[in-house]
Amino acid sequence: MWKYYPELLERPVPRYTSYPTAADFDDNVGSSDLERALADVRLCDDISLYVHIPYCDQICWYCGCNTGRANRTHRLTAYIQALFVEINLVAAKLNHRGRVKRIAFGGGSPNALPAADFKALVVHLQTAFQLDQAVFSIELDPRSYLLEWRDLVDGMAMDNVSLGIQSFDPTVQAAIGRVQPLDMVTDMVAHLRDAGVSSLNFDLMYGLPGQTIDILQETLEQTVALLPERIALFGYAHIPTLIPRQRQIDDSHLPDANQRFDMAAFGYEFLTRAGYPPIGFDHFALPSDPLGKAGASGVVKRNFQGFTDDQSGILIGMGASAISEFPDLIVQNAKNTGQYRASLAEGRLPAALGIERSVSHQSHGQIIEQILSNGQADLSTIGGAAIYAEPLAPYINHGLIEITDQRIKLRPSARPYARTIAATFDEFRGQTAGTFSQAV
C-alpha cells in the first residue's frame, strides 16, 4: 500500500505530456520550423492528427484548457473557416507523405460546434490527408449532447469517446461549475454504446472542493457500474494565479495534501480491485482495451492527450494552441484565436512557440516517458545511474525504486511519486513553485 512521504512531494512538477514541457517553449521557434518538419516527413511515417476546438457551451471553473464560450455563431464560423485553411496548408506541406493512423478531436468541447460543421470538418480531414484505417477519438460534454449530435454520432464511426465527468456528487459539481446529473451521463453512455463506440473513457478528479473519500467512493462505484473501458483519475490542480476562472472555487473547502494523497491511494485500490489495471500514474484500463493491452505489453506512450497506446512518432496539432510534436521539434500554434486566424489569413502556418529537441532532450525525454508510462527505464543512454545517485537516494532509501545494471525500476508503491522521480532527469527544472501543480 502507498505510504505518504510529504517531503518527496513538496516540489511542484510538470505532468510531462511532452519533454521539453510547454513551460520551456519560446518564440524562437515558428512557422518556418514547422514547415521544415513537415517537409521532412517520409512517405512511410505514421502520423497522428489532433484538432483543437477552443469552445464550450459552459465554462467549468476548474478547467485549465484553452477554451472560451461558444455563445456567438459568427465566432464559431470564423474559427471553422480558419481551421479549414490550416488543414489545407498542412496537407499541402505534407504533399501526400505520411499515413494518418489517428485523428483526435479535443478542446474545449468539440460538440460545442454545430453538428453539421463538425461533420464537414471530418469530411475535409478525410479528403485532405492520407488516412490508413485511422482511429477516431473525441472528447464530448454530456451537457451539450443534443439531438443533432446524437444523430451525427449514429452515422459516424467513432472508436474512442472521452467524457469529462470529474464527480457525480451534486454538491461537488456545483462547487466546480459543472452540473450534470448521473441520469444524463447514463443516457448518453447507452446511446454511445448503441452507436458502436467500443472504447469509452471517463475523466474523474480527486482533491475537489468539499470532496471526501466517501464522496469519491460513490463516484467510483457509479463509474464502474457504467463500465467505461478507460478511467483517468486526476488530482485537481488549483492554480488561480495562472487560471483566473479558478478564483470562482472556494479554496477553503479544498482537501489538504494528506487528504489528497489518501484519495489518490483509495482510488488506485478501488479501481484495481474492480478490474482496471493501472496505466502510468493516473490512468486505468480494462485488459481487453487497446490501452490495457499496451500496458500489459509495456508499450504505453505519453503525449498531449495523456497516456496512450498510440505508437505514431509524429503528432500534428491543428487549431488555436494545438501542439505538434516531431522527433526533433515541438511547436505550438498561437493560443489567441484572433492571432491564429490572422496568421492563416496571411497564408502562414500559425506556429508561435516551441523548442528544438536536441539529442540530449530526446534521450532525457525518453527516460521520463518510460518512467511515467511503464515504470522503468535504461539510464545508460544518459550517462548511467551514478550521475543521479544523490537525487535518487531518498527514493531508494524509502524502498520506492531499485536500480540494477543501470536500469531504474519503480516499485508499485512508487506510483504517486512517479512525476517527482521523473523530474530528476529533467534538464530544465528551475521554475518557480507556482508554475506547476503538486504531483498528487
GROMACS .gro file of C-alpha atoms in nm:
model
  440
    1MET     CA    1   0.000   0.000   0.000
    2TRP     CA    2   0.113   0.355  -0.067
    3LYS     CA    3   0.292   0.543   0.211
    4TYR     CA    4   0.285   0.920   0.239
    5TYR     CA    5   0.624   1.092   0.237
    6PRO     CA    6   0.535   1.463   0.218
    7GLU     CA    7   0.897   1.571   0.177
    8LEU     CA    8   0.910   1.385  -0.154
    9LEU     CA    9   0.604   1.569  -0.286
   10GLU     CA   10   0.686   1.924  -0.181
   11ARG     CA   11   0.814   2.041  -0.519
   12PRO     CA   12   0.552   2.112  -0.790
   13VAL     CA   13   0.648   1.929  -1.109
   14PRO     CA   14   0.518   1.908  -1.468
   15ARG     CA   15   0.274   1.644  -1.588
   16TYR     CA   16   0.524   1.572  -1.868
   17THR     CA   17   0.279   1.539  -2.156
   18SER     CA   18   0.584   1.642  -2.356
   19TYR     CA   19   0.954   1.687  -2.299
   20PRO     CA   20   1.069   1.957  -2.302
   21THR     CA   21   0.746   2.085  -2.149
   22ALA     CA   22   0.533   2.377  -2.268
   23ALA     CA   23   0.691   2.589  -1.993
   24ASP     CA   24   1.018   2.563  -2.185
   25PHE     CA   25   0.882   2.683  -2.521
   26ASP     CA   26   0.986   3.021  -2.661
   27ASP     CA   27   0.915   3.229  -2.969
   28ASN     CA   28   1.245   3.141  -3.137
   29VAL     CA   29   1.052   2.857  -3.300
   30GLY     CA   30   0.781   2.941  -3.551
   31SER     CA   31   0.619   2.879  -3.887
   32SER     CA   32   0.940   2.814  -4.082
   33ASP     CA   33   1.045   2.546  -3.834
   34LEU     CA   34   0.709   2.372  -3.865
   35GLU     CA   35   0.732   2.390  -4.245
   36ARG     CA   36   1.075   2.226  -4.231
   37ALA     CA   37   0.947   1.949  -4.004
   38LEU     CA   38   0.651   1.879  -4.231
   39ALA     CA   39   0.882   1.868  -4.534
   40ASP     CA   40   1.095   1.605  -4.357
   41VAL     CA   41   0.802   1.365  -4.308
   42ARG     CA   42   0.859   1.050  -4.509
   43LEU     CA   43   0.607   0.860  -4.719
   44CYS     CA   44   0.610   0.569  -4.473
   45ASP     CA   45   0.588   0.770  -4.148
   46ASP     CA   46   0.288   0.711  -3.919
   47ILE     CA   47   0.111   1.032  -3.821
   48SER     CA   48  -0.148   1.123  -3.560
   49LEU     CA   49  -0.361   1.434  -3.602
   50TYR     CA   50  -0.506   1.641  -3.318
   51VAL     CA   51  -0.772   1.904  -3.385
   52HIS     CA   52  -0.843   2.159  -3.111
   53ILE     CA   53  -1.184   2.318  -3.067
   54PRO     CA   54  -1.137   2.600  -2.812
   55TYR     CA   55  -1.502   2.648  -2.726
   56CYS     CA   56  -1.753   2.517  -2.472
   57ASP     CA   57  -2.120   2.588  -2.419
   58GLN     CA   58  -2.046   2.627  -2.047
   59ILE     CA   59  -1.709   2.704  -1.887
   60CYS     CA   60  -1.618   2.486  -1.588
   61TRP     CA   61  -1.438   2.674  -1.312
   62TYR     CA   62  -1.161   2.419  -1.258
   63CYS     CA   63  -1.063   2.393  -1.624
   64GLY     CA   64  -0.712   2.489  -1.736
   65CYS     CA   65  -0.773   2.425  -2.107
   66ASN     CA   66  -0.757   2.692  -2.375
   67THR     CA   67  -1.130   2.745  -2.424
   68GLY     CA   68  -1.398   3.013  -2.429
   69ARG     CA   69  -1.778   3.042  -2.451
   70ALA     CA   70  -1.943   2.917  -2.770
   71ASN     CA   71  -2.209   3.186  -2.747
   72ARG     CA   72  -2.152   3.366  -3.076
   73THR     CA   73  -2.229   3.190  -3.401
   74HIS     CA   74  -2.004   3.415  -3.611
   75ARG     CA   75  -1.709   3.332  -3.382
   76LEU     CA   76  -1.752   2.958  -3.441
   77THR     CA   77  -1.799   3.008  -3.815
   78ALA     CA   78  -1.480   3.216  -3.843
   79TYR     CA   79  -1.286   2.958  -3.646
   80ILE     CA   80  -1.401   2.667  -3.861
   81GLN     CA   81  -1.312   2.859  -4.176
   82ALA     CA   82  -0.962   2.924  -4.040
   83LEU     CA   83  -0.927   2.560  -3.939
   84PHE     CA   84  -1.007   2.453  -4.295
   85VAL     CA   85  -0.733   2.687  -4.422
   86GLU     CA   86  -0.484   2.536  -4.178
   87ILE     CA   87  -0.579   2.183  -4.282
   88ASN     CA   88  -0.518   2.274  -4.644
   89LEU     CA   89  -0.181   2.434  -4.565
   90VAL     CA   90  -0.059   2.137  -4.361
   91ALA     CA   91  -0.179   1.888  -4.622
   92ALA     CA   92  -0.002   2.085  -4.895
   93LYS     CA   93   0.323   2.086  -4.699
   94LEU     CA   94   0.298   1.710  -4.646
   95ASN     CA   95   0.221   1.660  -5.016
   96HIS     CA   96   0.065   1.315  -4.962
   97ARG     CA   97   0.350   1.192  -4.742
   98GLY     CA   98   0.283   1.009  -4.417
   99ARG     CA   99   0.000   0.777  -4.317
  100VAL     CA  100  -0.259   0.913  -4.075
  101LYS     CA  101  -0.329   0.645  -3.817
  102ARG     CA  102  -0.533   0.851  -3.569
  103ILE     CA  103  -0.742   1.163  -3.556
  104ALA     CA  104  -0.835   1.307  -3.215
  105PHE     CA  105  -1.070   1.597  -3.151
  106GLY     CA  106  -1.037   1.783  -2.822
  107GLY     CA  107  -1.091   2.117  -2.661
  108GLY     CA  108  -1.281   2.274  -2.511
  109SER     CA  109  -1.570   2.064  -2.630
  110PRO     CA  110  -1.593   1.960  -2.995
  111ASN     CA  111  -1.970   1.922  -2.951
  112ALA     CA  112  -1.992   2.294  -2.882
  113LEU     CA  113  -1.982   2.316  -3.263
  114PRO     CA  114  -2.298   2.269  -3.468
  115ALA     CA  115  -2.312   1.903  -3.572
  116ALA     CA  116  -2.318   1.997  -3.942
  117ASP     CA  117  -1.998   2.198  -3.905
  118PHE     CA  118  -1.823   1.914  -3.727
  119LYS     CA  119  -1.930   1.666  -3.995
  120ALA     CA  120  -1.791   1.899  -4.263
  121LEU     CA  121  -1.467   1.919  -4.065
  122VAL     CA  122  -1.433   1.540  -4.056
  123VAL     CA  123  -1.504   1.509  -4.429
  124HIS     CA  124  -1.245   1.777  -4.503
  125LEU     CA  125  -0.981   1.591  -4.300
  126GLN     CA  126  -1.063   1.266  -4.476
  127THR     CA  127  -1.020   1.435  -4.812
  128ALA     CA  128  -0.703   1.630  -4.728
  129PHE     CA  129  -0.490   1.356  -4.569
  130GLN     CA  130  -0.383   1.002  -4.646
  131LEU     CA  131  -0.583   0.803  -4.390
  132ASP     CA  132  -0.472   0.449  -4.312
  133GLN     CA  133  -0.760   0.286  -4.123
  134ALA     CA  134  -0.742   0.580  -3.885
  135VAL     CA  135  -0.877   0.550  -3.530
  136PHE     CA  136  -1.115   0.838  -3.445
  137SER     CA  137  -1.128   0.981  -3.092
  138ILE     CA  138  -1.330   1.267  -2.950
  139GLU     CA  139  -1.396   1.446  -2.622
  140LEU     CA  140  -1.766   1.513  -2.560
  141ASP     CA  141  -1.950   1.718  -2.300
  142PRO     CA  142  -2.264   1.539  -2.175
  143ARG     CA  143  -2.432   1.875  -2.113
  144SER     CA  144  -2.411   1.958  -2.486
  145TYR     CA  145  -2.501   1.617  -2.624
  146LEU     CA  146  -2.812   1.736  -2.805
  147LEU     CA  147  -3.029   1.563  -3.066
  148GLU     CA  148  -2.828   1.684  -3.367
  149TRP     CA  149  -2.511   1.540  -3.213
  150ARG     CA  150  -2.683   1.212  -3.131
  151ASP     CA  151  -2.783   1.182  -3.495
  152LEU     CA  152  -2.429   1.266  -3.605
  153VAL     CA  153  -2.271   1.002  -3.379
  154ASP     CA  154  -2.523   0.745  -3.506
  155GLY     CA  155  -2.389   0.790  -3.857
  156MET     CA  156  -2.019   0.828  -3.779
  157ALA     CA  157  -1.773   0.561  -3.668
  158MET     CA  158  -1.612   0.698  -3.351
  159ASP     CA  159  -1.376   0.447  -3.190
  160ASN     CA  160  -1.287   0.629  -2.866
  161VAL     CA  161  -1.503   0.877  -2.676
  162SER     CA  162  -1.390   1.059  -2.362
  163LEU     CA  163  -1.637   1.218  -2.120
  164GLY     CA  164  -1.547   1.485  -1.867
  165ILE     CA  165  -1.722   1.361  -1.553
  166GLN     CA  166  -1.497   1.481  -1.265
  167SER     CA  167  -1.757   1.386  -0.998
  168PHE     CA  168  -2.112   1.256  -0.984
  169ASP     CA  169  -2.176   1.425  -0.650
  170PRO     CA  170  -2.423   1.718  -0.695
  171THR     CA  171  -2.262   1.932  -0.422
  172VAL     CA  172  -1.912   1.890  -0.568
  173GLN     CA  173  -2.047   1.956  -0.917
  174ALA     CA  174  -2.199   2.283  -0.802
  175ALA     CA  175  -1.871   2.381  -0.633
  176ILE     CA  176  -1.675   2.342  -0.958
  177GLY     CA  177  -1.932   2.481  -1.202
  178ARG     CA  178  -2.008   2.154  -1.379
  179VAL     CA  179  -2.358   2.029  -1.305
  180GLN     CA  180  -2.453   1.715  -1.500
  181PRO     CA  181  -2.685   1.463  -1.331
  182LEU     CA  182  -2.598   1.094  -1.330
  183ASP     CA  183  -2.908   1.019  -1.541
  184MET     CA  184  -2.775   1.250  -1.814
  185VAL     CA  185  -2.449   1.057  -1.834
  186THR     CA  186  -2.617   0.717  -1.808
  187ASP     CA  187  -2.845   0.803  -2.102
  188MET     CA  188  -2.551   0.931  -2.307
  189VAL     CA  189  -2.345   0.618  -2.240
  190ALA     CA  190  -2.633   0.397  -2.355
  191HIS     CA  191  -2.659   0.595  -2.677
  192LEU     CA  192  -2.284   0.582  -2.743
  193ARG     CA  193  -2.286   0.206  -2.695
  194ASP     CA  194  -2.578   0.171  -2.937
  195ALA     CA  195  -2.380   0.381  -3.185
  196GLY     CA  196  -2.091   0.131  -3.169
  197VAL     CA  197  -1.838   0.313  -2.951
  198SER     CA  198  -1.604   0.040  -2.833
  199SER     CA  199  -1.371   0.238  -2.604
  200LEU     CA  200  -1.518   0.484  -2.359
  201ASN     CA  201  -1.314   0.696  -2.115
  202PHE     CA  202  -1.429   0.880  -1.803
  203ASP     CA  203  -1.219   1.168  -1.669
  204LEU     CA  204  -1.254   1.187  -1.290
  205MET     CA  205  -1.090   1.411  -1.030
  206TYR     CA  206  -0.990   1.395  -0.667
  207GLY     CA  207  -0.895   1.690  -0.446
  208LEU     CA  208  -1.210   1.885  -0.540
  209PRO     CA  209  -1.382   2.131  -0.303
  210GLY     CA  210  -1.597   1.957  -0.045
  211GLN     CA  211  -1.491   1.615  -0.171
  212THR     CA  212  -1.429   1.334   0.079
  213ILE     CA  213  -1.323   0.974   0.034
  214ASP     CA  214  -1.686   0.867   0.081
  215ILE     CA  215  -1.794   1.104  -0.196
  216LEU     CA  216  -1.511   0.982  -0.420
  217GLN     CA  217  -1.609   0.621  -0.349
  218GLU     CA  218  -1.966   0.683  -0.459
  219THR     CA  219  -1.847   0.840  -0.786
  220LEU     CA  220  -1.612   0.547  -0.848
  221GLU     CA  221  -1.893   0.298  -0.782
  222GLN     CA  222  -2.122   0.482  -1.023
  223THR     CA  223  -1.844   0.496  -1.281
  224VAL     CA  224  -1.761   0.125  -1.265
  225ALA     CA  225  -2.132   0.042  -1.294
  226LEU     CA  226  -2.132   0.217  -1.634
  227LEU     CA  227  -1.834   0.004  -1.748
  228PRO     CA  228  -1.612   0.251  -1.935
  229GLU     CA  229  -1.306   0.080  -2.080
  230ARG     CA  230  -1.076   0.356  -1.954
  231ILE     CA  231  -1.073   0.577  -1.647
  232ALA     CA  232  -0.844   0.871  -1.574
  233LEU     CA  233  -0.829   0.983  -1.211
  234PHE     CA  234  -0.657   1.322  -1.196
  235GLY     CA  235  -0.565   1.535  -0.900
  236TYR     CA  236  -0.727   1.877  -0.929
  237ALA     CA  237  -0.458   2.142  -0.984
  238HIS     CA  238  -0.566   2.465  -0.813
  239ILE     CA  239  -0.355   2.745  -0.963
  240PRO     CA  240  -0.581   3.054  -0.966
  241THR     CA  241  -0.285   3.286  -1.026
  242LEU     CA  242  -0.241   3.120  -1.367
  243ILE     CA  243  -0.603   3.018  -1.432
  244PRO     CA  244  -0.828   3.312  -1.334
  245ARG     CA  245  -1.154   3.117  -1.370
  246GLN     CA  246  -1.045   2.901  -1.075
  247ARG     CA  247  -1.096   3.203  -0.848
  248GLN     CA  248  -1.465   3.111  -0.852
  249ILE     CA  249  -1.378   2.799  -0.650
  250ASP     CA  250  -1.377   2.837  -0.272
  251ASP     CA  251  -1.029   2.711  -0.188
  252SER     CA  252  -1.111   2.697   0.183
  253HIS     CA  253  -1.307   2.379   0.104
  254LEU     CA  254  -1.022   2.207  -0.080
  255PRO     CA  255  -0.876   1.890   0.076
  256ASP     CA  256  -0.523   1.930   0.214
  257ALA     CA  257  -0.217   1.749   0.079
  258ASN     CA  258  -0.257   1.449   0.310
  259GLN     CA  259  -0.624   1.411   0.222
  260ARG     CA  260  -0.543   1.433  -0.149
  261PHE     CA  261  -0.287   1.158  -0.111
  262ASP     CA  262  -0.539   0.939   0.070
  263MET     CA  263  -0.792   0.997  -0.208
  264ALA     CA  264  -0.541   0.902  -0.476
  265ALA     CA  265  -0.446   0.589  -0.284
  266PHE     CA  266  -0.810   0.495  -0.230
  267GLY     CA  267  -0.891   0.546  -0.597
  268TYR     CA  268  -0.599   0.327  -0.700
  269GLU     CA  269  -0.707   0.046  -0.465
  270PHE     CA  270  -1.072   0.070  -0.566
  271LEU     CA  271  -1.015   0.067  -0.941
  272THR     CA  272  -0.753  -0.207  -0.945
  273ARG     CA  273  -0.981  -0.428  -0.734
  274ALA     CA  274  -1.264  -0.351  -0.976
  275GLY     CA  275  -1.060  -0.500  -1.260
  276TYR     CA  276  -0.894  -0.189  -1.402
  277PRO     CA  277  -0.514  -0.235  -1.411
  278PRO     CA  278  -0.320   0.091  -1.366
  279ILE     CA  279  -0.169   0.267  -1.667
  280GLY     CA  280   0.101   0.518  -1.578
  281PHE     CA  281   0.036   0.720  -1.264
  282ASP     CA  282  -0.330   0.821  -1.311
  283HIS     CA  283  -0.495   0.612  -1.584
  284PHE     CA  284  -0.668   0.275  -1.564
  285ALA     CA  285  -0.793   0.045  -1.840
  286LEU     CA  286  -0.967  -0.287  -1.879
  287PRO     CA  287  -0.729  -0.561  -2.001
  288SER     CA  288  -0.937  -0.604  -2.319
  289ASP     CA  289  -0.899  -0.238  -2.422
  290PRO     CA  290  -0.612  -0.134  -2.654
  291LEU     CA  291  -0.468   0.085  -2.378
  292GLY     CA  292  -0.489  -0.205  -2.133
  293LYS     CA  293  -0.311  -0.430  -2.381
  294ALA     CA  294  -0.039  -0.169  -2.431
  295GLY     CA  295   0.004  -0.152  -2.053
  296ALA     CA  296   0.040  -0.527  -2.025
  297SER     CA  297   0.298  -0.523  -2.306
  298GLY     CA  298   0.497  -0.230  -2.165
  299VAL     CA  299   0.449  -0.012  -2.474
  300VAL     CA  300   0.236   0.272  -2.331
  301LYS     CA  301   0.330   0.616  -2.462
  302ARG     CA  302   0.260   0.965  -2.331
  303ASN     CA  303   0.158   1.270  -2.532
  304PHE     CA  304  -0.059   1.578  -2.503
  305GLN     CA  305  -0.371   1.365  -2.466
  306GLY     CA  306  -0.221   1.173  -2.170
  307PHE     CA  307  -0.126   0.805  -2.160
  308THR     CA  308  -0.197   0.631  -2.489
  309ASP     CA  309  -0.144   0.319  -2.697
  310ASP     CA  310  -0.064   0.544  -2.995
  311GLN     CA  311   0.274   0.444  -3.137
  312SER     CA  312   0.298   0.714  -3.405
  313GLY     CA  313   0.622   0.909  -3.397
  314ILE     CA  314   0.467   1.229  -3.533
  315LEU     CA  315   0.177   1.427  -3.389
  316ILE     CA  316   0.040   1.720  -3.587
  317GLY     CA  317  -0.183   1.959  -3.394
  318MET     CA  318  -0.423   2.194  -3.569
  319GLY     CA  319  -0.632   2.471  -3.418
  320ALA     CA  320  -0.553   2.754  -3.177
  321SER     CA  321  -0.299   2.645  -2.908
  322ALA     CA  322  -0.262   2.297  -3.063
  323ILE     CA  323   0.081   2.141  -3.028
  324SER     CA  324   0.271   1.939  -3.288
  325GLU     CA  325   0.549   1.702  -3.193
  326PHE     CA  326   0.826   1.565  -3.414
  327PRO     CA  327   1.139   1.375  -3.306
  328ASP     CA  328   1.350   1.692  -3.317
  329LEU     CA  329   1.087   1.965  -3.272
  330ILE     CA  330   0.786   2.065  -3.064
  331VAL     CA  331   0.581   2.359  -3.189
  332GLN     CA  332   0.264   2.523  -3.062
  333ASN     CA  333   0.010   2.728  -3.255
  334ALA     CA  334  -0.091   3.075  -3.143
  335LYS     CA  335  -0.317   3.047  -2.837
  336ASN     CA  336  -0.527   3.353  -2.913
  337THR     CA  337  -0.789   3.270  -3.176
  338GLY     CA  338  -0.759   3.617  -3.332
  339GLN     CA  339  -0.385   3.578  -3.381
  340TYR     CA  340  -0.442   3.224  -3.504
  341ARG     CA  341  -0.686   3.341  -3.771
  342ALA     CA  342  -0.466   3.639  -3.867
  343SER     CA  343  -0.167   3.414  -3.944
  344LEU     CA  344  -0.377   3.189  -4.163
  345ALA     CA  345  -0.531   3.488  -4.340
  346GLU     CA  346  -0.178   3.581  -4.445
  347GLY     CA  347  -0.116   3.227  -4.573
  348ARG     CA  348   0.120   3.135  -4.287
  349LEU     CA  349   0.110   2.834  -4.059
  350PRO     CA  350   0.003   2.972  -3.717
  351ALA     CA  351   0.301   2.835  -3.521
  352ALA     CA  352   0.401   3.078  -3.245
  353LEU     CA  353   0.609   2.895  -2.985
  354GLY     CA  354   0.815   2.581  -2.949
  355ILE     CA  355   1.154   2.427  -2.894
  356GLU     CA  356   1.404   2.230  -3.096
  357ARG     CA  357   1.467   1.891  -2.938
  358SER     CA  358   1.838   1.818  -2.921
  359VAL     CA  359   1.974   1.465  -2.897
  360SER     CA  360   2.005   1.520  -2.523
  361HIS     CA  361   1.643   1.636  -2.499
  362GLN     CA  362   1.530   1.328  -2.687
  363SER     CA  363   1.730   1.094  -2.463
  364HIS     CA  364   1.609   1.254  -2.140
  365GLY     CA  365   1.255   1.271  -2.275
  366GLN     CA  366   1.257   0.900  -2.348
  367ILE     CA  367   1.371   0.825  -1.992
  368ILE     CA  368   1.097   1.046  -1.846
  369GLU     CA  369   0.831   0.893  -2.070
  370GLN     CA  370   0.936   0.536  -1.986
  371ILE     CA  371   0.935   0.606  -1.612
  372LEU     CA  372   0.590   0.761  -1.625
  373SER     CA  373   0.435   0.520  -1.874
  374ASN     CA  374   0.591   0.184  -1.794
  375GLY     CA  375   0.764   0.227  -1.459
  376GLN     CA  376   1.121   0.157  -1.571
  377ALA     CA  377   1.395   0.292  -1.795
  378ASP     CA  378   1.752   0.231  -1.908
  379LEU     CA  379   1.972   0.509  -1.768
  380SER     CA  380   2.280   0.411  -1.965
  381THR     CA  381   2.164   0.633  -2.252
  382ILE     CA  382   2.209   0.947  -2.037
  383GLY     CA  383   2.535   0.865  -1.863
  384GLY     CA  384   2.431   0.598  -1.615
  385ALA     CA  385   2.272   0.584  -1.272
  386ALA     CA  386   2.578   0.709  -1.080
  387ILE     CA  387   2.524   1.065  -1.207
  388TYR     CA  388   2.183   1.072  -1.038
  389ALA     CA  389   2.278   0.891  -0.719
  390GLU     CA  390   2.220   1.189  -0.489
  391PRO     CA  391   1.871   1.300  -0.607
  392LEU     CA  392   1.754   0.937  -0.633
  393ALA     CA  393   1.881   0.840  -0.287
  394PRO     CA  394   1.561   0.938  -0.097
  395TYR     CA  395   1.350   0.718  -0.325
  396ILE     CA  396   1.592   0.427  -0.287
  397ASN     CA  397   1.603   0.471   0.092
  398HIS     CA  398   1.223   0.462   0.113
  399GLY     CA  399   1.210   0.146  -0.097
  400LEU     CA  400   1.030   0.317  -0.385
  401ILE     CA  401   1.279   0.239  -0.661
  402GLU     CA  402   1.558  -0.004  -0.733
  403ILE     CA  403   1.848   0.031  -0.975
  404THR     CA  404   2.011  -0.274  -1.128
  405ASP     CA  405   2.258  -0.276  -1.417
  406GLN     CA  406   2.187   0.092  -1.497
  407ARG     CA  407   1.814   0.025  -1.512
  408ILE     CA  408   1.574   0.212  -1.284
  409LYS     CA  409   1.255   0.033  -1.184
  410LEU     CA  410   0.968   0.180  -0.985
  411ARG     CA  411   0.803  -0.046  -0.732
  412PRO     CA  412   0.421  -0.039  -0.711
  413SER     CA  413   0.440   0.186  -0.404
  414ALA     CA  414   0.626   0.448  -0.611
  415ARG     CA  415   0.332   0.526  -0.839
  416PRO     CA  416   0.229   0.852  -0.660
  417TYR     CA  417   0.592   0.967  -0.673
  418ALA     CA  418   0.641   0.892  -1.043
  419ARG     CA  419   0.634   1.257  -1.153
  420THR     CA  420   0.886   1.369  -0.891
  421ILE     CA  421   1.112   1.075  -0.979
  422ALA     CA  422   1.085   1.160  -1.349
  423ALA     CA  423   1.170   1.524  -1.272
  424THR     CA  424   1.514   1.405  -1.158
  425PHE     CA  425   1.601   1.363  -1.527
  426ASP     CA  426   1.460   1.698  -1.639
  427GLU     CA  427   1.736   1.927  -1.767
  428PHE     CA  428   1.519   2.239  -1.745
  429ARG     CA  429   1.369   2.241  -1.400
  430GLY     CA  430   1.435   2.570  -1.227
  431GLN     CA  431   1.084   2.710  -1.248
  432THR     CA  432   0.906   2.869  -0.957
  433ALA     CA  433   0.664   2.673  -0.741
  434GLY     CA  434   0.364   2.846  -0.898
  435THR     CA  435   0.437   2.718  -1.248
  436PHE     CA  436   0.331   2.358  -1.195
  437SER     CA  437   0.089   2.157  -0.984
  438GLN     CA  438   0.156   1.922  -0.695
  439ALA     CA  439   0.239   1.567  -0.801
  440VAL     CA  440  -0.054   1.421  -0.602
   0.00000   0.00000   0.00000
